[in-house]
mmCIF file with all atom_site columns, C-alpha atoms in Angstrom:
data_model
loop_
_atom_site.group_PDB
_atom_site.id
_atom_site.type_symbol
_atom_site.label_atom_id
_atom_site.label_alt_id
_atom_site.label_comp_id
_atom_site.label_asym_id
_atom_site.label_entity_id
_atom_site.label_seq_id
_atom_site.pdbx_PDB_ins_code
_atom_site.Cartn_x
_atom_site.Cartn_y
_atom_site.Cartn_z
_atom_site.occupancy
_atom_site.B_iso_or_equiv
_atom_site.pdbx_formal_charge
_atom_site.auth_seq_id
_atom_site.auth_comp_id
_atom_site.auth_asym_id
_atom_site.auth_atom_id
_atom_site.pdbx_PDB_model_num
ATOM 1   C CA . UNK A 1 1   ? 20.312  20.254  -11.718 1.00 88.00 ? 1   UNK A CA 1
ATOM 2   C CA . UNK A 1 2   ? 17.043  22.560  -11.428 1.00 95.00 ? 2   UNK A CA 1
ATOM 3   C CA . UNK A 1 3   ? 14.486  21.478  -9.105  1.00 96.00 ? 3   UNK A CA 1
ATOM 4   C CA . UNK A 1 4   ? 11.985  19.800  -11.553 1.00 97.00 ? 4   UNK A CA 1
ATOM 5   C CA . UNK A 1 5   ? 14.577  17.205  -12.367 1.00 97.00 ? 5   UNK A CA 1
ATOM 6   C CA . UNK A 1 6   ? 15.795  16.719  -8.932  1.00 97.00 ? 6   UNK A CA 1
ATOM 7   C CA . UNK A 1 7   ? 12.077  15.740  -8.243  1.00 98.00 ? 7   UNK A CA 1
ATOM 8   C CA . UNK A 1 8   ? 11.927  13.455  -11.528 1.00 98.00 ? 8   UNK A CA 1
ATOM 9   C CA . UNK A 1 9   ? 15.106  11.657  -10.416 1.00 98.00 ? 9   UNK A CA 1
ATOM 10  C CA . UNK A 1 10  ? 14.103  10.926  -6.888  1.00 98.00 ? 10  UNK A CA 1
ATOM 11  C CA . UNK A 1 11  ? 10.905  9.652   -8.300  1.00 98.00 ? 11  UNK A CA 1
ATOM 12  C CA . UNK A 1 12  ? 13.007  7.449   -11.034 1.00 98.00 ? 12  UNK A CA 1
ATOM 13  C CA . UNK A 1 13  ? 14.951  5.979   -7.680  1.00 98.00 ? 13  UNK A CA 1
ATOM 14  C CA . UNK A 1 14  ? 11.537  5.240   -5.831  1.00 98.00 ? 14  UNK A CA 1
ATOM 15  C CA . UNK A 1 15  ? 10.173  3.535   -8.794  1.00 98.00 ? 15  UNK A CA 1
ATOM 16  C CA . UNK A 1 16  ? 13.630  1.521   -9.634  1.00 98.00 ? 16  UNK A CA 1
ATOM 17  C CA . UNK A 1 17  ? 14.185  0.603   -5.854  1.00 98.00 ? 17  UNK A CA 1
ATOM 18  C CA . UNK A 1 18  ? 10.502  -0.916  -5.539  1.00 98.00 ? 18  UNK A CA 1
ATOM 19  C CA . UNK A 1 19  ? 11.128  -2.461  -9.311  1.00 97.00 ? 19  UNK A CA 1
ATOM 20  C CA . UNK A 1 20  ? 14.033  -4.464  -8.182  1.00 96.00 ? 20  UNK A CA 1
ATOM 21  C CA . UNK A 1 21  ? 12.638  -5.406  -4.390  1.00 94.00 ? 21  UNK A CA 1
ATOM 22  C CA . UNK A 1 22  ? 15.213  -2.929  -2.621  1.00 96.00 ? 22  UNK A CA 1
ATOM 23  C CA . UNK A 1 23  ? 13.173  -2.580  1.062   1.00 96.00 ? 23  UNK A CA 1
ATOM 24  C CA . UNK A 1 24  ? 15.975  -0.290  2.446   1.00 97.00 ? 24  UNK A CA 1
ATOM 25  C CA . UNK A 1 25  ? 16.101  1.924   -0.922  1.00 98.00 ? 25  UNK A CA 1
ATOM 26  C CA . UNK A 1 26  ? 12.875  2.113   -1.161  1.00 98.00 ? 26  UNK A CA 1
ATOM 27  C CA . UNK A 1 27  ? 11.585  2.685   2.557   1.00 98.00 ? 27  UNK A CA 1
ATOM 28  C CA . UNK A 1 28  ? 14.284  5.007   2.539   1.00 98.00 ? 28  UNK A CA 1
ATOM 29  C CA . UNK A 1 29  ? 12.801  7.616   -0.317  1.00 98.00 ? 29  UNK A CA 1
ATOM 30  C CA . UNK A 1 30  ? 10.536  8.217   1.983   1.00 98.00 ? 30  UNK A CA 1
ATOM 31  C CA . UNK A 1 31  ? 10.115  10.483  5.065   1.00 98.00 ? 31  UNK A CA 1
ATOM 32  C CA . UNK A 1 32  ? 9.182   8.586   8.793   1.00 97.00 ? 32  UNK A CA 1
ATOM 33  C CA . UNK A 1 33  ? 6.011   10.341  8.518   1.00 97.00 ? 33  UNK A CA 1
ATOM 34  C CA . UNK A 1 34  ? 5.033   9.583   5.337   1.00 98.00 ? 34  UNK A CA 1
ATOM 35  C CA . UNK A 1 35  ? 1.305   8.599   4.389   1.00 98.00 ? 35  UNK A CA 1
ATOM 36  C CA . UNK A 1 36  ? 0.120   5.927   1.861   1.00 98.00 ? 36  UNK A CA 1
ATOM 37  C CA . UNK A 1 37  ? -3.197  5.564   0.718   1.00 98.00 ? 37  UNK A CA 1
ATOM 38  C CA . UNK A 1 38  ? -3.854  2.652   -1.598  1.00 97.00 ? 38  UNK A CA 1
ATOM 39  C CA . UNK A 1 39  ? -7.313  1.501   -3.003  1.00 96.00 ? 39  UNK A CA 1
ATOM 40  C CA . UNK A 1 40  ? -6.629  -1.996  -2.378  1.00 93.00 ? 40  UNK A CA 1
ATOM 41  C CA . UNK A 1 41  ? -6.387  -1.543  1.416   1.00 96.00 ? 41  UNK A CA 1
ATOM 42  C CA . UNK A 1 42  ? -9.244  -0.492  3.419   1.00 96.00 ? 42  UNK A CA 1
ATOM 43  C CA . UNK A 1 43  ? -7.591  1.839   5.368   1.00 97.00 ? 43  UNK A CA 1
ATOM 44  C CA . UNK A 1 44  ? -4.380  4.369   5.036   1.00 98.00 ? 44  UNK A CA 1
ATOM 45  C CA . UNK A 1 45  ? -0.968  3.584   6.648   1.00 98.00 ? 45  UNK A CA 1
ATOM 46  C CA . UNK A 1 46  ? -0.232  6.606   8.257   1.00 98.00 ? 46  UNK A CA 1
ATOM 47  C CA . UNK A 1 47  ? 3.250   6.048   8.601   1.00 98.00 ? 47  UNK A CA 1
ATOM 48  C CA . UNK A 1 48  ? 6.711   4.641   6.727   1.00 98.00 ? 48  UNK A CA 1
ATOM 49  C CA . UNK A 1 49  ? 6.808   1.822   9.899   1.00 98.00 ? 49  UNK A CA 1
ATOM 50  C CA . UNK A 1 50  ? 3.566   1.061   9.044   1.00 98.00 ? 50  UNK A CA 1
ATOM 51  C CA . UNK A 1 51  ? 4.004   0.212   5.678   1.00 98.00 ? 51  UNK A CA 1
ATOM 52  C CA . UNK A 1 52  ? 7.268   -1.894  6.421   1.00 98.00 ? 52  UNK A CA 1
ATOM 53  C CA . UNK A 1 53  ? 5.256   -3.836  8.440   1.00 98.00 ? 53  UNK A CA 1
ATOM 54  C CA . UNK A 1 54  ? 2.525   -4.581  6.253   1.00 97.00 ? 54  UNK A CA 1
ATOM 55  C CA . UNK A 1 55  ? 5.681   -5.188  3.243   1.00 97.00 ? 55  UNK A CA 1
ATOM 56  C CA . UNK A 1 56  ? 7.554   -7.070  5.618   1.00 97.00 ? 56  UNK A CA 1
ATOM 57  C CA . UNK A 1 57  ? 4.147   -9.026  6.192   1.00 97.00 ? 57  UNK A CA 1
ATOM 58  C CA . UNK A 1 58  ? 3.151   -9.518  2.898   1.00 96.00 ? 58  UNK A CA 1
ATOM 59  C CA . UNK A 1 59  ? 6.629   -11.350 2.064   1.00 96.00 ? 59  UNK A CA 1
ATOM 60  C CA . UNK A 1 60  ? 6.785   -13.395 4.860   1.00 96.00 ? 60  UNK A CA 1
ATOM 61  C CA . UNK A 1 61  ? 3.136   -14.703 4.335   1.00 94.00 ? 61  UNK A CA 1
ATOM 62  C CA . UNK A 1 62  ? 2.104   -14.661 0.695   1.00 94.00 ? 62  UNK A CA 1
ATOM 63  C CA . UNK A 1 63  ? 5.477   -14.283 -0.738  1.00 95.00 ? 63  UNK A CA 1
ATOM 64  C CA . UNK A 1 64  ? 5.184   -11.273 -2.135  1.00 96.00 ? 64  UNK A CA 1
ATOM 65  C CA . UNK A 1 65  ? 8.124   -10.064 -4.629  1.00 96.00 ? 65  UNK A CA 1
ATOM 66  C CA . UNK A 1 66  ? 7.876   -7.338  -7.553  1.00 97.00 ? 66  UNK A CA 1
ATOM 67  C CA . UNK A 1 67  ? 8.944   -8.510  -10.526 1.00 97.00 ? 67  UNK A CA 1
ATOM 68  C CA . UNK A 1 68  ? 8.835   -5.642  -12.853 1.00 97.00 ? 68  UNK A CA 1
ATOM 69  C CA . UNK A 1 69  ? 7.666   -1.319  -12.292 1.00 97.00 ? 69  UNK A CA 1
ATOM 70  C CA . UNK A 1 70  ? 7.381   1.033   -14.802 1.00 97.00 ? 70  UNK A CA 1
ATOM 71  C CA . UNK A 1 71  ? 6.836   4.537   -14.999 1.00 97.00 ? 71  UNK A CA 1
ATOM 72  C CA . UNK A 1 72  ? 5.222   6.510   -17.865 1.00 97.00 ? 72  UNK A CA 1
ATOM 73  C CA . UNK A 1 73  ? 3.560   9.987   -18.202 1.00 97.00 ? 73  UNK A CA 1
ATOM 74  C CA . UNK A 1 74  ? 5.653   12.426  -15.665 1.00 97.00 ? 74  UNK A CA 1
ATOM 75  C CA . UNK A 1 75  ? 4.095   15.441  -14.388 1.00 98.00 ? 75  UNK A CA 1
ATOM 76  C CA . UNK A 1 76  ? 5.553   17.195  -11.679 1.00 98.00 ? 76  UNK A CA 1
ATOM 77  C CA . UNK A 1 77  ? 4.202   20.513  -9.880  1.00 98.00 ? 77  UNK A CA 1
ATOM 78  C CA . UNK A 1 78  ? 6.564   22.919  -7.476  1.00 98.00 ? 78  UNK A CA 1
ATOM 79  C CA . UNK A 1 79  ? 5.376   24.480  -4.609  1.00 97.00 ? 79  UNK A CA 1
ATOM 80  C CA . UNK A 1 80  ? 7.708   25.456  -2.688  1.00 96.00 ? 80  UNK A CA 1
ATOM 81  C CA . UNK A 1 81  ? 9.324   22.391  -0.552  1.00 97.00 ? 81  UNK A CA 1
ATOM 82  C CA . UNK A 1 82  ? 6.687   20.699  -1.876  1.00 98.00 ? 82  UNK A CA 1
ATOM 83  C CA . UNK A 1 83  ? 6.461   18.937  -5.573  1.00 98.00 ? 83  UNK A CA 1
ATOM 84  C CA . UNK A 1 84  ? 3.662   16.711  -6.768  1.00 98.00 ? 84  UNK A CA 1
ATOM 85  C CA . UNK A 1 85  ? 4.590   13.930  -8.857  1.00 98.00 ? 85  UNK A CA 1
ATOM 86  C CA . UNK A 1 86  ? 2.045   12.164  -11.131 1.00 98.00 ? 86  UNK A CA 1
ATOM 87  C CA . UNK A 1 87  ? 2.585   9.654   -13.112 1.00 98.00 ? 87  UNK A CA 1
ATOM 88  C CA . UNK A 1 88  ? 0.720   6.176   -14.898 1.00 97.00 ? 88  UNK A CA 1
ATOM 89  C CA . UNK A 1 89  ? 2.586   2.888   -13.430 1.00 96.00 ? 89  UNK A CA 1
ATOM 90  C CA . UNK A 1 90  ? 2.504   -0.703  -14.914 1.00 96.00 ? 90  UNK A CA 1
ATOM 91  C CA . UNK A 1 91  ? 3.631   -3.213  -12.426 1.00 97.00 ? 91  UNK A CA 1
ATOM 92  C CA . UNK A 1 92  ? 3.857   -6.812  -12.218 1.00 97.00 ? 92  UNK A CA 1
ATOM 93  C CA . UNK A 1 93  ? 4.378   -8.757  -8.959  1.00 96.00 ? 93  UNK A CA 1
ATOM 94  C CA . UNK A 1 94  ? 3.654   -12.526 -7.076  1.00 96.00 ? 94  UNK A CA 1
ATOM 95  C CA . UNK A 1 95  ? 2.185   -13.118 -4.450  1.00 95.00 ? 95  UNK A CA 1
ATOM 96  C CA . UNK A 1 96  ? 0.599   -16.618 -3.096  1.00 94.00 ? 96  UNK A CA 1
ATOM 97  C CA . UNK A 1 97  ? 2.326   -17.740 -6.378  1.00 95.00 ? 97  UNK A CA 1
ATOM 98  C CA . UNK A 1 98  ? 0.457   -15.779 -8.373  1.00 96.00 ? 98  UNK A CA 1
ATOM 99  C CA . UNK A 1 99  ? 1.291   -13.102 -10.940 1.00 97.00 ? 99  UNK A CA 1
ATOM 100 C CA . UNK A 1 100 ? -0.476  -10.119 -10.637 1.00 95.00 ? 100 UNK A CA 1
ATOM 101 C CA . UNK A 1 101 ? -0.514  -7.227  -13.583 1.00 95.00 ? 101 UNK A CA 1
ATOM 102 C CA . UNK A 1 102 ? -1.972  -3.792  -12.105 1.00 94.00 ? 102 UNK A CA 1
ATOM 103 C CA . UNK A 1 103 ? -1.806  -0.633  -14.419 1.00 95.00 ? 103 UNK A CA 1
ATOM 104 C CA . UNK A 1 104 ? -2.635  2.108   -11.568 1.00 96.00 ? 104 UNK A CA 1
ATOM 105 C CA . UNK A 1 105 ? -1.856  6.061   -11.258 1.00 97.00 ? 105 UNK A CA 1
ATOM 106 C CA . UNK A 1 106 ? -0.311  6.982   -8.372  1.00 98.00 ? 106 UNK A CA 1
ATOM 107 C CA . UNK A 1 107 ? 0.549   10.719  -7.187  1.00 98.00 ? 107 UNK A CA 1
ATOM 108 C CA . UNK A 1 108 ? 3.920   10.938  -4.528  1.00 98.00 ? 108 UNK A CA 1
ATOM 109 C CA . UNK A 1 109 ? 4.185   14.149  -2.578  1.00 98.00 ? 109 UNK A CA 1
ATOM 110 C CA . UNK A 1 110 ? 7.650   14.966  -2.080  1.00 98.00 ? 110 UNK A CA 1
ATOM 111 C CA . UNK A 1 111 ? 9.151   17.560  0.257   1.00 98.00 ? 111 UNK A CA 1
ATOM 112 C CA . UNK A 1 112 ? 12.420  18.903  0.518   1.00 98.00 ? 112 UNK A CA 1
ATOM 113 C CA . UNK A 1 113 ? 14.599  18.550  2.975   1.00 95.00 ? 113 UNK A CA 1
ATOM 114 C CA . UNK A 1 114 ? 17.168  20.658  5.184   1.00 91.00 ? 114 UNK A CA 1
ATOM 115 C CA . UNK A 1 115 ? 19.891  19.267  3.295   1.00 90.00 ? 115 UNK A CA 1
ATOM 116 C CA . UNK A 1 116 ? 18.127  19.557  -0.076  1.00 91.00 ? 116 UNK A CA 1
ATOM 117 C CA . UNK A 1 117 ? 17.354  15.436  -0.904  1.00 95.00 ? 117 UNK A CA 1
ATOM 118 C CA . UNK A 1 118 ? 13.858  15.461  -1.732  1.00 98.00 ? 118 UNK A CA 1
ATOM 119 C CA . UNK A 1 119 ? 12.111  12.640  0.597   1.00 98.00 ? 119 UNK A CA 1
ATOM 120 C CA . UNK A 1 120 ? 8.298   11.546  -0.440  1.00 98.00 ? 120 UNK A CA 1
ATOM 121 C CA . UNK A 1 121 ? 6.017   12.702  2.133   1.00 98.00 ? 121 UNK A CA 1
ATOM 122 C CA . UNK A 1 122 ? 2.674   10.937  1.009   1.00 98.00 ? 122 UNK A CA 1
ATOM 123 C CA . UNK A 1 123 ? 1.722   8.382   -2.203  1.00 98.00 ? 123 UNK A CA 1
ATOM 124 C CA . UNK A 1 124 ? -1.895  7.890   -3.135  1.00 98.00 ? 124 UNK A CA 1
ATOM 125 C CA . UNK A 1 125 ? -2.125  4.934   -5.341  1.00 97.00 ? 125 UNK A CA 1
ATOM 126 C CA . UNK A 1 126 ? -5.374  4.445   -7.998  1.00 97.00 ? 126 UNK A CA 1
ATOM 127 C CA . UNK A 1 127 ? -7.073  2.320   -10.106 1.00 93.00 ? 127 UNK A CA 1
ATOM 128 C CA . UNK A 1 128 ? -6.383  3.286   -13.757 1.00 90.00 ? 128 UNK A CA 1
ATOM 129 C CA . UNK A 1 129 ? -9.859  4.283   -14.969 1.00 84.00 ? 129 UNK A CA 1
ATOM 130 C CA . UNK A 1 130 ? -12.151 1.547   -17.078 1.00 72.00 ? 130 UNK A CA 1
ATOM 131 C CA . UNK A 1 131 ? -11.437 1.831   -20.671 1.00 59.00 ? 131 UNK A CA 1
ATOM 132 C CA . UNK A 1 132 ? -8.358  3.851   -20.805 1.00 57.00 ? 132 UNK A CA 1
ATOM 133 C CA . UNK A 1 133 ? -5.461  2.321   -23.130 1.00 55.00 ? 133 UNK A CA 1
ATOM 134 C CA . UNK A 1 134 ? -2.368  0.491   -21.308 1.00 51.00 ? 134 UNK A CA 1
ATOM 135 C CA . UNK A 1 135 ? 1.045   2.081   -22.000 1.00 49.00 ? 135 UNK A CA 1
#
């Protein structure tokens, strides 16, 4: 399997372990020093721990669960140890009881790893833009 879609399939097990509420799966995709930076939180979580918390916080308080994630529109970039993955993501989640329907794009930095497995490093989650069709 080249590179590209080594990338694409450790971005297709991200997505799928978040889909289906794995915390270890999906905590584990990413490195201990991994960054997320997500519009709907005022600031980043500059680490994976940090990020289980807040997770681990959200599910104990407001009962947060996903229900459904799906990816569309895969782009990947190499650079070296590095790949950038973009891609559009429709997701639908509760939380306080509610259902919540977010169409967002989100770019994951991956990095590659001593024992080749390509870990994500850093996601950046945003607002689809106003006006743009829903996949």
């Amino acid at each position: 399997m080249n590179e590209r879609d080594q990338v694409l399939n450790a971005a297709a097990e991200l997505v799928s372990a978040f889909a289906r509420n794995d915390r270890d799966a999906y905590f584990g995709a990413f490195s201990v020093d991994a960054s997320f930076v997500f519009y709907t939180l005022e600031q980043p979580l500059l680490s994976r721990d940090a990020y289980q918390a807040l997770w681990d916080h959200w599910r104990s308080e407001d009962g947060f669960q996903v229900l459904s994630c799906t990816s569309s529109n895969a782009f990947v970039s190499l650079q070296g140890d590095v790949a950038i993955f973009i891609h559009d993501v429709a997701t639908e989640l509760r939380m306080q009881g509610e259902l919540h329907l977010s169409q967002e794009r989100e770019t994951i930095v991956f990095r590659k790893q001593q024992q080749g497995l390509w870990l994500a490093c850093h996601e950046h989650l945003s607002a689809m833009p106003e006006g743009l069709p829903s996949p």
